[in-house]
């Protein structure tokens, strides 16, 4: 029988005011219902925001080391439940066991990291130009943080928003994605068990039109952090900034990997294939464009096709090379882009077909002869579809890489140090990698994009993650 989940408000698990529910299903076995969740509305969301607001002062006054101990304890509890969390993530989102297990471990590491950082929160002391004066800064939490998170990294992204918000002394209301909210509920249970006071964290499930828009527009919410599509993110930004909220958006990507004529082609094919086809291409940092020097173009296309053809498919619990898309609509979107690319004249070198089996499976697709004006070269696909674009030199490669609306992640494969340095300086992306895939992030350094990939306000993760959730005061103490 499917799990019956509830909202988490003011330290209690509670049903929705609507008495309506929605189901999550296994994308590898769509007829299998995993759990039911409250189909919450604006009234439910307002109740959660009120709970967070009531708990705000007490949590802000809790010493940083004490907040940190709760986060660390929650991380340890999650660590004890790694296999359980991994299985739930696989069954709701569709990742392979290895991919899901890596994401769960990342969430655990994030809680331990920000648990330790909570003890270091404070200001700085400066030397005053006046006599008999102490000059220093302090940092304070903003208040109530509203978090709206996506389905593709359903535990890692909520963790890297929740943990710094709580470490800094904010209370939280989070709306997890409806396709895979289960691991956020498990996170809330771990924090509750670790001793988090009532009302400090609140979880409300339901549609963005009700829950998300209420979070973004409520006067008691002081900061909004959103990860998702650019179209929805821009709406969230407009709503949240109407009354001056602090806003952080991380959105889509059209991420390039440049392959230089100096690159080892086999190594380049490994790097691009891992970045393009990992997690079924359902990552905002996935490589969707390989921009390849014409001298090695044909060799590279053959090599990356070999990688795509070698990928096996199956249920994530069996840990295959690739799991299914998260939903039928995501699968249909990928298939539509495959058709669009062929209609526009790109050559389908491999894949792109729906697999004849239960579940939302698609073959990874490799396209050659892609022109930079084609939709495949400009629009985010969010599936395992790679456009291979030929260029005549490194100048053209940089131009093509930057000639999109997005600027999230980018990489280059080269043995030329001058090219690597130029790439770092000239590429328009917030995450820049040399001889690495576009996916994969360290948790203690800033993460965020440029252009339509981000609001370009505040970065996430590391110290930058704490910066978003705090505000500073400068103190002049004339004694």
PDB file of C-alpha atoms in Angstrom, residues 229-433:
ATOM      1  CA  UNK A 229      12.779  26.735 -15.246  1.00  0.00           C
ATOM      2  CA  UNK A 230      13.589  30.243 -16.427  1.00  0.00           C
ATOM      3  CA  UNK A 231       9.955  30.990 -17.299  1.00  0.00           C
ATOM      4  CA  UNK A 232       8.666  30.092 -13.833  1.00  0.00           C
ATOM      5  CA  UNK A 233      11.663  31.693 -12.138  1.00  0.00           C
ATOM      6  CA  UNK A 234      11.001  35.039 -13.782  1.00  0.00           C
ATOM      7  CA  UNK A 235       7.409  34.916 -12.528  1.00  0.00           C
ATOM      8  CA  UNK A 236       8.612  34.123  -9.010  1.00  0.00           C
ATOM      9  CA  UNK A 237      11.072  37.021  -9.208  1.00  0.00           C
ATOM     10  CA  UNK A 238       8.426  39.515 -10.293  1.00  0.00           C
ATOM     11  CA  UNK A 239       6.067  38.404  -7.505  1.00  0.00           C
ATOM     12  CA  UNK A 240       8.690  38.327  -4.767  1.00  0.00           C
ATOM     13  CA  UNK A 241      10.306  41.656  -5.549  1.00  0.00           C
ATOM     14  CA  UNK A 242       7.039  43.589  -5.514  1.00  0.00           C
ATOM     15  CA  UNK A 243       7.487  44.116  -1.771  1.00  0.00           C
ATOM     16  CA  UNK A 244      11.276  44.101  -1.751  1.00  0.00           C
ATOM     17  CA  UNK A 245      12.063  40.497  -0.820  1.00  0.00           C
ATOM     18  CA  UNK A 246      15.581  39.226  -1.278  1.00  0.00           C
ATOM     19  CA  UNK A 247      15.474  36.774  -4.202  1.00  0.00           C
ATOM     20  CA  UNK A 248      17.798  34.100  -5.511  1.00  0.00           C
ATOM     21  CA  UNK A 249      17.044  32.244  -8.747  1.00  0.00           C
ATOM     22  CA  UNK A 250      18.917  29.372 -10.369  1.00  0.00           C
ATOM     23  CA  UNK A 251      17.360  28.324 -13.650  1.00  0.00           C
ATOM     24  CA  UNK A 252      18.070  26.674 -16.989  1.00  0.00           C
ATOM     25  CA  UNK A 253      21.187  26.000 -18.981  1.00  0.00           C
ATOM     26  CA  UNK A 254      22.412  25.251 -22.500  1.00  0.00           C
ATOM     27  CA  UNK A 255      25.828  24.119 -21.454  1.00  0.00           C
ATOM     28  CA  UNK A 256      28.734  23.726 -23.895  1.00  0.00           C
ATOM     29  CA  UNK A 257      31.863  21.630 -23.879  1.00  0.00           C
ATOM     30  CA  UNK A 258      34.480  22.890 -26.309  1.00  0.00           C
ATOM     31  CA  UNK A 259      36.711  20.169 -27.758  1.00  0.00           C
ATOM     32  CA  UNK A 260      39.984  21.636 -29.014  1.00  0.00           C
ATOM     33  CA  UNK A 261      42.075  20.167 -31.814  1.00  0.00           C
ATOM     34  CA  UNK A 262      44.731  19.552 -29.157  1.00  0.00           C
ATOM     35  CA  UNK A 263      42.413  17.366 -27.071  1.00  0.00           C
ATOM     36  CA  UNK A 264      42.645  13.622 -26.638  1.00  0.00           C
ATOM     37  CA  UNK A 265      39.479  12.682 -28.540  1.00  0.00           C
ATOM     38  CA  UNK A 266      38.747   9.529 -26.535  1.00  0.00           C
ATOM     39  CA  UNK A 267      39.074  11.467 -23.281  1.00  0.00           C
ATOM     40  CA  UNK A 268      36.882  14.240 -24.696  1.00  0.00           C
ATOM     41  CA  UNK A 269      34.192  11.738 -25.692  1.00  0.00           C
ATOM     42  CA  UNK A 270      34.182  10.296 -22.172  1.00  0.00           C
ATOM     43  CA  UNK A 271      33.870  13.759 -20.622  1.00  0.00           C
ATOM     44  CA  UNK A 272      31.078  14.897 -22.945  1.00  0.00           C
ATOM     45  CA  UNK A 273      29.099  11.647 -22.752  1.00  0.00           C
ATOM     46  CA  UNK A 274      29.204  11.645 -18.961  1.00  0.00           C
ATOM     47  CA  UNK A 275      28.051  15.257 -18.864  1.00  0.00           C
ATOM     48  CA  UNK A 276      25.343  14.830 -21.503  1.00  0.00           C
ATOM     49  CA  UNK A 277      23.826  11.457 -20.625  1.00  0.00           C
ATOM     50  CA  UNK A 278      24.273  11.167 -16.861  1.00  0.00           C
ATOM     51  CA  UNK A 279      21.039  11.377 -14.819  1.00  0.00           C
ATOM     52  CA  UNK A 280      19.202  10.896 -18.141  1.00  0.00           C
ATOM     53  CA  UNK A 281      20.274  14.419 -19.136  1.00  0.00           C
ATOM     54  CA  UNK A 282      17.929  15.823 -16.489  1.00  0.00           C
ATOM     55  CA  UNK A 283      20.386  18.295 -14.968  1.00  0.00           C
ATOM     56  CA  UNK A 284      20.535  22.047 -15.405  1.00  0.00           C
ATOM     57  CA  UNK A 285      24.313  21.656 -15.798  1.00  0.00           C
ATOM     58  CA  UNK A 286      24.142  18.807 -18.355  1.00  0.00           C
ATOM     59  CA  UNK A 287      26.266  19.195 -21.495  1.00  0.00           C
ATOM     60  CA  UNK A 288      23.876  19.685 -24.380  1.00  0.00           C
ATOM     61  CA  UNK A 289      26.350  21.129 -26.901  1.00  0.00           C
ATOM     62  CA  UNK A 290      29.734  19.731 -27.940  1.00  0.00           C
ATOM     63  CA  UNK A 291      31.541  22.437 -29.886  1.00  0.00           C
ATOM     64  CA  UNK A 292      34.273  20.559 -31.719  1.00  0.00           C
ATOM     65  CA  UNK A 293      37.217  21.659 -33.852  1.00  0.00           C
ATOM     66  CA  UNK A 294      36.716  20.513 -37.441  1.00  0.00           C
ATOM     67  CA  UNK A 295      40.052  18.659 -37.500  1.00  0.00           C
ATOM     68  CA  UNK A 296      38.823  16.182 -34.877  1.00  0.00           C
ATOM     69  CA  UNK A 297      35.070  16.484 -35.539  1.00  0.00           C
ATOM     70  CA  UNK A 298      34.398  13.197 -37.359  1.00  0.00           C
ATOM     71  CA  UNK A 299      36.557  11.219 -34.954  1.00  0.00           C
ATOM     72  CA  UNK A 300      34.764  12.789 -31.990  1.00  0.00           C
ATOM     73  CA  UNK A 301      31.292  12.078 -33.380  1.00  0.00           C
ATOM     74  CA  UNK A 302      32.178   8.412 -33.865  1.00  0.00           C
ATOM     75  CA  UNK A 303      33.618   8.196 -30.343  1.00  0.00           C
ATOM     76  CA  UNK A 304      30.655   9.833 -28.578  1.00  0.00           C
ATOM     77  CA  UNK A 305      28.211   7.663 -30.545  1.00  0.00           C
ATOM     78  CA  UNK A 306      30.083   4.620 -29.257  1.00  0.00           C
ATOM     79  CA  UNK A 307      29.569   5.880 -25.680  1.00  0.00           C
ATOM     80  CA  UNK A 308      25.871   6.495 -26.249  1.00  0.00           C
ATOM     81  CA  UNK A 309      25.349   3.076 -27.837  1.00  0.00           C
ATOM     82  CA  UNK A 310      27.055   1.339 -24.907  1.00  0.00           C
ATOM     83  CA  UNK A 311      24.580   2.679 -22.315  1.00  0.00           C
ATOM     84  CA  UNK A 312      22.169   0.094 -20.939  1.00  0.00           C
ATOM     85  CA  UNK A 313      18.732   1.019 -19.591  1.00  0.00           C
ATOM     86  CA  UNK A 314      16.698  -0.289 -16.695  1.00  0.00           C
ATOM     87  CA  UNK A 315      15.106   0.327 -13.340  1.00  0.00           C
ATOM     88  CA  UNK A 316      17.326   2.449 -11.145  1.00  0.00           C
ATOM     89  CA  UNK A 317      17.296  -0.161  -8.383  1.00  0.00           C
ATOM     90  CA  UNK A 318      19.256  -2.440 -10.747  1.00  0.00           C
ATOM     91  CA  UNK A 319      21.842   0.336 -11.259  1.00  0.00           C
ATOM     92  CA  UNK A 320      21.936   0.409 -15.076  1.00  0.00           C
ATOM     93  CA  UNK A 321      23.737   2.991 -17.186  1.00  0.00           C
ATOM     94  CA  UNK A 322      20.588   5.093 -17.558  1.00  0.00           C
ATOM     95  CA  UNK A 323      17.209   5.221 -15.866  1.00  0.00           C
ATOM     96  CA  UNK A 324      13.919   6.581 -17.224  1.00  0.00           C
ATOM     97  CA  UNK A 325      12.713  10.126 -17.580  1.00  0.00           C
ATOM     98  CA  UNK A 326      10.879  11.316 -14.484  1.00  0.00           C
ATOM     99  CA  UNK A 327       7.486  11.595 -16.206  1.00  0.00           C
ATOM    100  CA  UNK A 328       5.626  11.036 -19.444  1.00  0.00           C
ATOM    101  CA  UNK A 329       5.596  14.763 -20.194  1.00  0.00           C
ATOM    102  CA  UNK A 330       9.389  14.977 -19.847  1.00  0.00           C
ATOM    103  CA  UNK A 331       9.796  11.994 -22.166  1.00  0.00           C
ATOM    104  CA  UNK A 332       7.450  13.562 -24.712  1.00  0.00           C
ATOM    105  CA  UNK A 333       9.400  16.819 -24.575  1.00  0.00           C
ATOM    106  CA  UNK A 334      12.656  15.028 -25.368  1.00  0.00           C
ATOM    107  CA  UNK A 335      11.058  13.095 -28.249  1.00  0.00           C
ATOM    108  CA  UNK A 336       9.643  16.342 -29.606  1.00  0.00           C
ATOM    109  CA  UNK A 337      13.101  17.954 -29.673  1.00  0.00           C
ATOM    110  CA  UNK A 338      14.494  14.917 -31.497  1.00  0.00           C
ATOM    111  CA  UNK A 339      11.834  15.426 -34.164  1.00  0.00           C
ATOM    112  CA  UNK A 340      12.423  19.182 -34.314  1.00  0.00           C
ATOM    113  CA  UNK A 341      16.164  18.691 -34.787  1.00  0.00           C
ATOM    114  CA  UNK A 342      15.610  16.308 -37.704  1.00  0.00           C
ATOM    115  CA  UNK A 343      13.067  18.654 -39.285  1.00  0.00           C
ATOM    116  CA  UNK A 344      15.595  21.492 -39.100  1.00  0.00           C
ATOM    117  CA  UNK A 345      18.241  19.441 -40.908  1.00  0.00           C
ATOM    118  CA  UNK A 346      20.463  18.050 -38.177  1.00  0.00           C
ATOM    119  CA  UNK A 347      21.743  14.508 -38.706  1.00  0.00           C
ATOM    120  CA  UNK A 348      20.671  11.950 -36.124  1.00  0.00           C
ATOM    121  CA  UNK A 349      23.797   9.844 -35.673  1.00  0.00           C
ATOM    122  CA  UNK A 350      22.368   7.636 -32.937  1.00  0.00           C
ATOM    123  CA  UNK A 351      19.371   7.048 -30.701  1.00  0.00           C
ATOM    124  CA  UNK A 352      16.523   9.374 -29.884  1.00  0.00           C
ATOM    125  CA  UNK A 353      13.811   6.697 -29.875  1.00  0.00           C
ATOM    126  CA  UNK A 354      11.458   5.729 -27.083  1.00  0.00           C
ATOM    127  CA  UNK A 355      12.261   2.241 -25.825  1.00  0.00           C
ATOM    128  CA  UNK A 356       9.616  -0.438 -26.276  1.00  0.00           C
ATOM    129  CA  UNK A 357       9.242  -1.287 -22.611  1.00  0.00           C
ATOM    130  CA  UNK A 358       7.293  -0.197 -19.563  1.00  0.00           C
ATOM    131  CA  UNK A 359       8.432   3.154 -18.227  1.00  0.00           C
ATOM    132  CA  UNK A 360       9.548   6.496 -19.643  1.00  0.00           C
ATOM    133  CA  UNK A 361      12.749   5.360 -21.356  1.00  0.00           C
ATOM    134  CA  UNK A 362      14.517   6.976 -24.291  1.00  0.00           C
ATOM    135  CA  UNK A 363      17.760   6.214 -26.072  1.00  0.00           C
ATOM    136  CA  UNK A 364      20.442   8.894 -25.693  1.00  0.00           C
ATOM    137  CA  UNK A 365      20.592  10.909 -28.917  1.00  0.00           C
ATOM    138  CA  UNK A 366      23.607  12.293 -30.764  1.00  0.00           C
ATOM    139  CA  UNK A 367      23.113  14.868 -33.538  1.00  0.00           C
ATOM    140  CA  UNK A 368      25.788  16.085 -35.944  1.00  0.00           C
ATOM    141  CA  UNK A 369      25.657  18.861 -38.545  1.00  0.00           C
ATOM    142  CA  UNK A 370      23.975  21.146 -36.025  1.00  0.00           C
ATOM    143  CA  UNK A 371      23.790  24.809 -36.977  1.00  0.00           C
ATOM    144  CA  UNK A 372      23.964  27.375 -34.193  1.00  0.00           C
ATOM    145  CA  UNK A 373      20.601  28.868 -35.201  1.00  0.00           C
ATOM    146  CA  UNK A 374      18.746  25.575 -34.772  1.00  0.00           C
ATOM    147  CA  UNK A 375      16.483  25.218 -31.740  1.00  0.00           C
ATOM    148  CA  UNK A 376      18.565  22.222 -30.665  1.00  0.00           C
ATOM    149  CA  UNK A 377      21.538  24.569 -30.323  1.00  0.00           C
ATOM    150  CA  UNK A 378      19.636  27.297 -28.471  1.00  0.00           C
ATOM    151  CA  UNK A 379      16.928  25.786 -26.237  1.00  0.00           C
ATOM    152  CA  UNK A 380      17.205  23.684 -23.104  1.00  0.00           C
ATOM    153  CA  UNK A 381      16.061  20.112 -23.835  1.00  0.00           C
ATOM    154  CA  UNK A 382      16.409  18.530 -20.358  1.00  0.00           C
ATOM    155  CA  UNK A 383      16.978  15.070 -21.744  1.00  0.00           C
ATOM    156  CA  UNK A 384      19.903  12.971 -23.018  1.00  0.00           C
ATOM    157  CA  UNK A 385      20.265  14.794 -26.330  1.00  0.00           C
ATOM    158  CA  UNK A 386      23.636  16.073 -27.552  1.00  0.00           C
ATOM    159  CA  UNK A 387      24.181  18.562 -30.380  1.00  0.00           C
ATOM    160  CA  UNK A 388      27.665  18.321 -31.937  1.00  0.00           C
ATOM    161  CA  UNK A 389      28.624  21.595 -33.607  1.00  0.00           C
ATOM    162  CA  UNK A 390      31.732  21.993 -35.839  1.00  0.00           C
ATOM    163  CA  UNK A 391      33.968  25.069 -35.606  1.00  0.00           C
ATOM    164  CA  UNK A 392      37.093  26.102 -37.491  1.00  0.00           C
ATOM    165  CA  UNK A 393      39.135  27.550 -34.632  1.00  0.00           C
ATOM    166  CA  UNK A 394      39.100  28.447 -30.927  1.00  0.00           C
ATOM    167  CA  UNK A 395      37.800  31.971 -31.532  1.00  0.00           C
ATOM    168  CA  UNK A 396      34.736  30.568 -33.249  1.00  0.00           C
ATOM    169  CA  UNK A 397      34.314  27.988 -30.480  1.00  0.00           C
ATOM    170  CA  UNK A 398      34.161  30.688 -27.806  1.00  0.00           C
ATOM    171  CA  UNK A 399      31.719  32.727 -29.886  1.00  0.00           C
ATOM    172  CA  UNK A 400      29.406  29.763 -30.427  1.00  0.00           C
ATOM    173  CA  UNK A 401      29.603  28.759 -26.761  1.00  0.00           C
ATOM    174  CA  UNK A 402      28.493  32.239 -25.681  1.00  0.00           C
ATOM    175  CA  UNK A 403      25.874  32.670 -28.409  1.00  0.00           C
ATOM    176  CA  UNK A 404      22.913  31.503 -26.284  1.00  0.00           C
ATOM    177  CA  UNK A 405      20.683  33.112 -23.680  1.00  0.00           C
ATOM    178  CA  UNK A 406      21.986  30.880 -20.894  1.00  0.00           C
ATOM    179  CA  UNK A 407      25.238  30.894 -18.944  1.00  0.00           C
ATOM    180  CA  UNK A 408      25.271  28.224 -16.264  1.00  0.00           C
ATOM    181  CA  UNK A 409      28.077  25.689 -16.743  1.00  0.00           C
ATOM    182  CA  UNK A 410      30.728  25.306 -19.435  1.00  0.00           C
ATOM    183  CA  UNK A 411      33.825  23.204 -19.986  1.00  0.00           C
ATOM    184  CA  UNK A 412      36.736  22.860 -22.366  1.00  0.00           C
ATOM    185  CA  UNK A 413      38.862  19.844 -23.263  1.00  0.00           C
ATOM    186  CA  UNK A 414      42.295  20.970 -24.353  1.00  0.00           C
ATOM    187  CA  UNK A 415      46.018  20.366 -23.897  1.00  0.00           C
ATOM    188  CA  UNK A 416      46.752  24.005 -24.718  1.00  0.00           C
ATOM    189  CA  UNK A 417      47.250  26.081 -21.560  1.00  0.00           C
ATOM    190  CA  UNK A 418      46.679  29.331 -23.444  1.00  0.00           C
ATOM    191  CA  UNK A 419      43.305  28.070 -24.653  1.00  0.00           C
ATOM    192  CA  UNK A 420      42.391  27.038 -21.116  1.00  0.00           C
ATOM    193  CA  UNK A 421      43.244  30.504 -19.772  1.00  0.00           C
ATOM    194  CA  UNK A 422      41.311  32.213 -22.557  1.00  0.00           C
ATOM    195  CA  UNK A 423      38.334  29.987 -21.864  1.00  0.00           C
ATOM    196  CA  UNK A 424      38.252  30.985 -18.195  1.00  0.00           C
ATOM    197  CA  UNK A 425      38.435  34.666 -19.093  1.00  0.00           C
ATOM    198  CA  UNK A 426      36.041  34.755 -22.042  1.00  0.00           C
ATOM    199  CA  UNK A 427      33.321  32.190 -21.385  1.00  0.00           C
ATOM    200  CA  UNK A 428      29.995  33.569 -20.143  1.00  0.00           C
ATOM    201  CA  UNK A 429      29.147  31.011 -17.468  1.00  0.00           C
ATOM    202  CA  UNK A 430      29.057  30.880 -13.696  1.00  0.00           C
ATOM    203  CA  UNK A 431      30.690  27.436 -13.507  1.00  0.00           C
ATOM    204  CA  UNK A 432      33.810  26.959 -15.630  1.00  0.00           C
ATOM    205  CA  UNK A 433      35.662  23.655 -15.963  1.00  0.00           C
TER     206      UNK A 433
END
